[in-house]
mmCIF file with all atom_site columns, C-alpha atoms in Angstrom:
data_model
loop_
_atom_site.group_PDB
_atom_site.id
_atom_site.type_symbol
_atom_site.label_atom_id
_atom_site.label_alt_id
_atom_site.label_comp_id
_atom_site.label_asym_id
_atom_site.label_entity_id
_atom_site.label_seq_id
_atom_site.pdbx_PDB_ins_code
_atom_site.Cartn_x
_atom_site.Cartn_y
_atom_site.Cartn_z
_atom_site.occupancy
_atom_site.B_iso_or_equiv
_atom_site.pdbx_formal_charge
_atom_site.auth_seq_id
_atom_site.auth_comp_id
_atom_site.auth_asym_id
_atom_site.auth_atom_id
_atom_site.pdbx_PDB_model_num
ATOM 1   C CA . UNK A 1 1   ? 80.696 110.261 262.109 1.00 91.00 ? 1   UNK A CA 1
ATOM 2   C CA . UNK A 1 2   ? 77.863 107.849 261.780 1.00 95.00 ? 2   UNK A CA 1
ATOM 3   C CA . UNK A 1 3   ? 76.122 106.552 258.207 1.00 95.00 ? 3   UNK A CA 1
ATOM 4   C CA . UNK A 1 4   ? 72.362 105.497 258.057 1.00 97.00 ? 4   UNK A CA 1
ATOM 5   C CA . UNK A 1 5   ? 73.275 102.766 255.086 1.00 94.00 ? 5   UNK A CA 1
ATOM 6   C CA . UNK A 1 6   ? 71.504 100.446 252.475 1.00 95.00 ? 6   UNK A CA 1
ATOM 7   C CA . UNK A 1 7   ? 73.633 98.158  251.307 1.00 95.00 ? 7   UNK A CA 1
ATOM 8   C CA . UNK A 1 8   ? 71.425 97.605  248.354 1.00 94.00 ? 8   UNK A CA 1
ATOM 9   C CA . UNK A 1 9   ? 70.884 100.975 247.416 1.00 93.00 ? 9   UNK A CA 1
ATOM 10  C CA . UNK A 1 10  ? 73.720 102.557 245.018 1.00 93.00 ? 10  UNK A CA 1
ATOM 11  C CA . UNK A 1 11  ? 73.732 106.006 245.915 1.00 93.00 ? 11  UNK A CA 1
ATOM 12  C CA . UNK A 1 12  ? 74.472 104.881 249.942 1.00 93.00 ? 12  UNK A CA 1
ATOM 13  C CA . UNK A 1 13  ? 77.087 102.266 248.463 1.00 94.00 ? 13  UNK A CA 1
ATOM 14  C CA . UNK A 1 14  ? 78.984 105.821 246.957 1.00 92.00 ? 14  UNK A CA 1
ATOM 15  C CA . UNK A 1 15  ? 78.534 107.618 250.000 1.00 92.00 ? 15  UNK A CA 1
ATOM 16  C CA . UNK A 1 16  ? 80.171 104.996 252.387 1.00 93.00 ? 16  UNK A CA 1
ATOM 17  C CA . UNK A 1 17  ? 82.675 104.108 249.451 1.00 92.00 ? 17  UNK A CA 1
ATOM 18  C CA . UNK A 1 18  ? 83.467 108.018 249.945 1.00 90.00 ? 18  UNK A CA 1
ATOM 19  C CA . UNK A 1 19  ? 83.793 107.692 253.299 1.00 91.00 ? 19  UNK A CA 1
ATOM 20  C CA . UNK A 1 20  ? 85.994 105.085 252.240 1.00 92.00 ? 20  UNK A CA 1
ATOM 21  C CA . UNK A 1 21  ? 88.194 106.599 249.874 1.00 90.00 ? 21  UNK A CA 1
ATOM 22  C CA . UNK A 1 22  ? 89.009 109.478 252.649 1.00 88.00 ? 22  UNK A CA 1
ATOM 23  C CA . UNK A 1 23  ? 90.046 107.363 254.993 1.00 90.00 ? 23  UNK A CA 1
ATOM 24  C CA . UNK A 1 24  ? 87.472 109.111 257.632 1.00 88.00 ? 24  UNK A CA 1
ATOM 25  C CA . UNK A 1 25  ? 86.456 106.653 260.893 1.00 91.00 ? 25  UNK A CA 1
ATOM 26  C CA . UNK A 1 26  ? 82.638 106.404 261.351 1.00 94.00 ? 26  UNK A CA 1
ATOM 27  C CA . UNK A 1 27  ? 79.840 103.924 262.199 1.00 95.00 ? 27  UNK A CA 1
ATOM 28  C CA . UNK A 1 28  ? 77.592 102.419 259.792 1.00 97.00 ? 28  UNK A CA 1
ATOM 29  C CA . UNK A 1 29  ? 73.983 101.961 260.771 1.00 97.00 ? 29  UNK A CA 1
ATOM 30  C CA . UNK A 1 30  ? 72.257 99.725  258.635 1.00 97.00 ? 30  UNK A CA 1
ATOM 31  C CA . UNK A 1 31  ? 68.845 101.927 259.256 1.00 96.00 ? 31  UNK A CA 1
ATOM 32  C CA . UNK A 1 32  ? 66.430 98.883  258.255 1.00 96.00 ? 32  UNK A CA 1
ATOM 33  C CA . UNK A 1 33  ? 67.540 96.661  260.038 1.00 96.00 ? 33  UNK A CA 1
ATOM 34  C CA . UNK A 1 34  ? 68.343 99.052  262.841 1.00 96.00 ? 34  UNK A CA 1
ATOM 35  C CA . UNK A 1 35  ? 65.858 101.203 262.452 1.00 96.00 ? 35  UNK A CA 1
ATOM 36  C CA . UNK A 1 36  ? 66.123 104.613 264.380 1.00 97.00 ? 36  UNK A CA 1
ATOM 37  C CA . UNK A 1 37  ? 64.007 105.271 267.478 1.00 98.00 ? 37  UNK A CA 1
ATOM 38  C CA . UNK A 1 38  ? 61.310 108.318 266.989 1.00 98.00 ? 38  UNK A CA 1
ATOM 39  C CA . UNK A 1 39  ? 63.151 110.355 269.380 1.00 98.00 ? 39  UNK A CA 1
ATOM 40  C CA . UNK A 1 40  ? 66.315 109.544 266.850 1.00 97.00 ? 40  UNK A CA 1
ATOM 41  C CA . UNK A 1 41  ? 64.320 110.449 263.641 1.00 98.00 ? 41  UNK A CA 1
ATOM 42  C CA . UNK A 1 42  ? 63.408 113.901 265.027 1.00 98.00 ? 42  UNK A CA 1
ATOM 43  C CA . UNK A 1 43  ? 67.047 114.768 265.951 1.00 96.00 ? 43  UNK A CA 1
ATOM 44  C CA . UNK A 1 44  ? 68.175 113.723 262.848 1.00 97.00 ? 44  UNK A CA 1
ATOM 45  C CA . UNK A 1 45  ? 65.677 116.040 260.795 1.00 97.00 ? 45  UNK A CA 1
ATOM 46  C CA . UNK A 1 46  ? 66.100 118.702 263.081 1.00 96.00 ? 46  UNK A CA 1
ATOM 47  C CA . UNK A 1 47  ? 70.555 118.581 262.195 1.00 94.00 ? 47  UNK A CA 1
ATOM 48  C CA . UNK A 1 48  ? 69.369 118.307 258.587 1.00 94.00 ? 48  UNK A CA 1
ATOM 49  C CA . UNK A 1 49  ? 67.220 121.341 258.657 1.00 94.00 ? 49  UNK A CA 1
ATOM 50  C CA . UNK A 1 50  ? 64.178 118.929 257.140 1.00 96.00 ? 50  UNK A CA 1
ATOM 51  C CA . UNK A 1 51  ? 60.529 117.948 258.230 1.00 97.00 ? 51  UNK A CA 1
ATOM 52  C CA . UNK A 1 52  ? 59.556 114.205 257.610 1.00 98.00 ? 52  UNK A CA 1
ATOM 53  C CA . UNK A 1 53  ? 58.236 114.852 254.441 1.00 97.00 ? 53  UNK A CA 1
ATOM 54  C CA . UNK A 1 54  ? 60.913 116.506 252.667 1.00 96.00 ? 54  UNK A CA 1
ATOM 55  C CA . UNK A 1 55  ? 63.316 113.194 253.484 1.00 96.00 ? 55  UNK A CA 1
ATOM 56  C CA . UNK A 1 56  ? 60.204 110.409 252.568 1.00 97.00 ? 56  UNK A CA 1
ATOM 57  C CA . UNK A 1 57  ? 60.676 107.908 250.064 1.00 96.00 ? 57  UNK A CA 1
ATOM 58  C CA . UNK A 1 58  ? 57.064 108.643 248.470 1.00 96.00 ? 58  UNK A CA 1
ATOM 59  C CA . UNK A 1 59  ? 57.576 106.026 245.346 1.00 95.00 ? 59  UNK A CA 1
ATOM 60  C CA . UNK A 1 60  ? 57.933 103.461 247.636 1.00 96.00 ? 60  UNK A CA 1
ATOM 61  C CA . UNK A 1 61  ? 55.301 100.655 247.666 1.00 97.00 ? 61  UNK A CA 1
ATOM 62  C CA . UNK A 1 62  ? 54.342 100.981 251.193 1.00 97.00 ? 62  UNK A CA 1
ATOM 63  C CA . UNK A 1 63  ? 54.111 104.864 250.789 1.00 97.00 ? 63  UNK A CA 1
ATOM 64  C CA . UNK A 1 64  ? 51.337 104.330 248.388 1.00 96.00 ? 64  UNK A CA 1
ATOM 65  C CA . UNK A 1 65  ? 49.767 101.692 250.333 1.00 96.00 ? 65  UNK A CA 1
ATOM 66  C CA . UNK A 1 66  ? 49.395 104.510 253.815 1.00 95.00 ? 66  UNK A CA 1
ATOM 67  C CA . UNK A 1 67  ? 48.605 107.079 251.232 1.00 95.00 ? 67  UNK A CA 1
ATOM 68  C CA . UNK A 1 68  ? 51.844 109.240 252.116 1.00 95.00 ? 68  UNK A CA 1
ATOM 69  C CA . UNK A 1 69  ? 51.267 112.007 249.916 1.00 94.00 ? 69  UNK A CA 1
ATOM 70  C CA . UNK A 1 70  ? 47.906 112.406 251.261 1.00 95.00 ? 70  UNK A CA 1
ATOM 71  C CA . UNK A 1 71  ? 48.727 112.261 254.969 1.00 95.00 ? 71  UNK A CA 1
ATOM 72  C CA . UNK A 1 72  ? 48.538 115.660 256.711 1.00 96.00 ? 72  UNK A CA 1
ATOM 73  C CA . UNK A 1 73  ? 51.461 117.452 257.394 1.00 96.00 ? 73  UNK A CA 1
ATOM 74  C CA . UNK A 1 74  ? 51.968 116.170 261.031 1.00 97.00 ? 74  UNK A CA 1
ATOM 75  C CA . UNK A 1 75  ? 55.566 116.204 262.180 1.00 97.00 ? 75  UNK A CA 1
ATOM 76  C CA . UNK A 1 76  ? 54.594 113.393 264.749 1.00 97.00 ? 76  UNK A CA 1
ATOM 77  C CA . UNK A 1 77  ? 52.486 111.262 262.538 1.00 97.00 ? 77  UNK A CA 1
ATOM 78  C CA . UNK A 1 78  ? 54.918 110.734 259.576 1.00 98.00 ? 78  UNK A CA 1
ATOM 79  C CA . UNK A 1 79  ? 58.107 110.306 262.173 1.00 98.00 ? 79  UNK A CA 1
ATOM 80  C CA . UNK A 1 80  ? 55.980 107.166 264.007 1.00 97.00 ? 80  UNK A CA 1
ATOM 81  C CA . UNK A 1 81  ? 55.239 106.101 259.910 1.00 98.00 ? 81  UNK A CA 1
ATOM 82  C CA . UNK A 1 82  ? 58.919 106.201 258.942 1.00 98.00 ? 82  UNK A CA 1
ATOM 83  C CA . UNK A 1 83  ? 59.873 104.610 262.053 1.00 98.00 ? 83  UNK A CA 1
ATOM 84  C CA . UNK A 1 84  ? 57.491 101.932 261.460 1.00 98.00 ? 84  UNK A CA 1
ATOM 85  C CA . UNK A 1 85  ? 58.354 101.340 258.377 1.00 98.00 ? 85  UNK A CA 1
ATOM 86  C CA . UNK A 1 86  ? 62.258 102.764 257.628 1.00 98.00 ? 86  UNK A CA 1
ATOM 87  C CA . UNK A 1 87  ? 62.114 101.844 253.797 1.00 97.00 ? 87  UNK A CA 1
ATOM 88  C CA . UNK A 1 88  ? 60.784 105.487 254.076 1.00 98.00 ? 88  UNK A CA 1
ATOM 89  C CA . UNK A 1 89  ? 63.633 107.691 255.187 1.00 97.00 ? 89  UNK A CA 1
ATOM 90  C CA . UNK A 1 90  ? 65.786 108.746 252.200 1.00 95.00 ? 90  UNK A CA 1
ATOM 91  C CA . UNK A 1 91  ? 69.319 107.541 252.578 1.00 94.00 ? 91  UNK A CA 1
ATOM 92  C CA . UNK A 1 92  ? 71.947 107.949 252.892 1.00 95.00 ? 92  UNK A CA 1
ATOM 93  C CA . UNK A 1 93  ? 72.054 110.227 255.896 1.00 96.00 ? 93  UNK A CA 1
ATOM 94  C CA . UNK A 1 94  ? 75.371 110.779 256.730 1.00 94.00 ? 94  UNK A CA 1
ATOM 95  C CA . UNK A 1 95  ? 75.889 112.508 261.229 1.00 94.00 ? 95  UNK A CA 1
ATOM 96  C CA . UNK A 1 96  ? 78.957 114.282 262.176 1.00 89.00 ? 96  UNK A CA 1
ATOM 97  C CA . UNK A 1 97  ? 78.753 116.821 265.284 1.00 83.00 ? 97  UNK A CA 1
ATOM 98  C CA . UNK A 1 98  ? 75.909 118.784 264.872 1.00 85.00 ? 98  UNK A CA 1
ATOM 99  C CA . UNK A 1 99  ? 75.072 118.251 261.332 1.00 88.00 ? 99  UNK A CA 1
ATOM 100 C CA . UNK A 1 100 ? 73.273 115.808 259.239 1.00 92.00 ? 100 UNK A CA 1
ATOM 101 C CA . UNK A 1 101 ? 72.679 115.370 255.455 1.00 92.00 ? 101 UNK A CA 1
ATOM 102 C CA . UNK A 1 102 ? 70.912 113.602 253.288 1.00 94.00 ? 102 UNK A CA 1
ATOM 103 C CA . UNK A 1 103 ? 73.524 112.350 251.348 1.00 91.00 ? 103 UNK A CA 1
ATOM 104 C CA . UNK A 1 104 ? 72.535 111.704 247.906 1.00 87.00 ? 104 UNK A CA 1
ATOM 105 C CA . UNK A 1 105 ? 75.766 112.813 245.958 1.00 83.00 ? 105 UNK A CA 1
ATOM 106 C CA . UNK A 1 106 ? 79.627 112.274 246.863 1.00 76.00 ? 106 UNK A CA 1
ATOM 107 C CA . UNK A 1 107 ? 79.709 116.380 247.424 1.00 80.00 ? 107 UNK A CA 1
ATOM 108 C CA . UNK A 1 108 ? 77.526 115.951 250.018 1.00 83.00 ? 108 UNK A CA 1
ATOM 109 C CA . UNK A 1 109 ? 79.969 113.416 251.790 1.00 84.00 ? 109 UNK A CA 1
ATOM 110 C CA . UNK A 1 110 ? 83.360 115.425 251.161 1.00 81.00 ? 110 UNK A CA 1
ATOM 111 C CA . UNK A 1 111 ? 81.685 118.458 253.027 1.00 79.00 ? 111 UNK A CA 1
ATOM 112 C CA . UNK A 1 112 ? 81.559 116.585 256.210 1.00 74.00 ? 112 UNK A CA 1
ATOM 113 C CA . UNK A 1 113 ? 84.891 115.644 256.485 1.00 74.00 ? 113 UNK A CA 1
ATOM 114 C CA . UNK A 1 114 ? 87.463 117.446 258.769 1.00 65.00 ? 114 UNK A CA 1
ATOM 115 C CA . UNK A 1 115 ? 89.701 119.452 257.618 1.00 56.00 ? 115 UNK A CA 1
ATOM 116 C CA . UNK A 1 116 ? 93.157 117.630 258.476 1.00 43.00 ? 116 UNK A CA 1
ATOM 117 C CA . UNK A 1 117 ? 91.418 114.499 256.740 1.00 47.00 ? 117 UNK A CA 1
ATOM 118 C CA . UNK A 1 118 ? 92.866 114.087 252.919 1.00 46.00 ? 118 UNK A CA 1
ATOM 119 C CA . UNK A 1 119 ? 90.362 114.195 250.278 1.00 44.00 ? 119 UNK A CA 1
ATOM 120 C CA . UNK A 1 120 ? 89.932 112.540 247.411 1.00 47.00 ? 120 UNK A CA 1
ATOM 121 C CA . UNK A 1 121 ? 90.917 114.103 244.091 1.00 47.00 ? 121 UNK A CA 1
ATOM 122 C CA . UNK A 1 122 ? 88.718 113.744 241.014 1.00 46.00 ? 122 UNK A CA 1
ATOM 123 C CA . UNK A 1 123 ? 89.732 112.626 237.732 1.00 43.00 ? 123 UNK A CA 1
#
């Protein structure tokens, strides 16, 4: 299992701290300053089930600055953008297997883990 992770960023700070909680072994891949490869990006969207677009980080500074919203719908295009400038991928994205999610809520995390690993309970 392998995190894409912004420390600074609170929703990837509750998906590790998930991670955490149920005791699950995986990487962490702090993605900006590590940023993924565009071969990496494109196997990554294609285990989420997501173009580029649906996984951009549009209120971003620099995605106003490229005029993201405007760009054409080029699978290519906005992978090299993101690479270039990782700010732009939506995190957390959390790998396992064959899968990948975007993982923006706890529940997203919990589904991921195997089923012999304990989970935590809510309160």
């Amino acid at each position: 299992m392998e995190i894409w992770h912004n420390p600074r960023c609170s929703k990837s700070r509750a998906a590790k701290a998930a991670l955490d909680e149920a005791g699950v072994e995986y990487t962490e891949r702090r993605y900006l300053d590590e940023p993924p490869t565009a071969d990496e990006l494109d196997a990554v969207l294609k285990r989420i089930g997501a173009e580029p677009w649906d996984v951009a980080r549009l209120n971003e500074p620099v995605a106003k600055e490229l005029g993201l919203k405007d760009l054409e719908h080029d699978r290519a295009r906005w992978i090299e953008v993101m690479v270039a400038n990782p700010v732009l991928i939506q995190r957390p994205i959390v790998l396992t297997g064959d899968e990948a999610v975007v993982a923006r809520d706890p529940e997203s995390v919990l589904r991921f883990l195997p089923t012999n690993q304990p989970r935590p309970t809510s309160s």
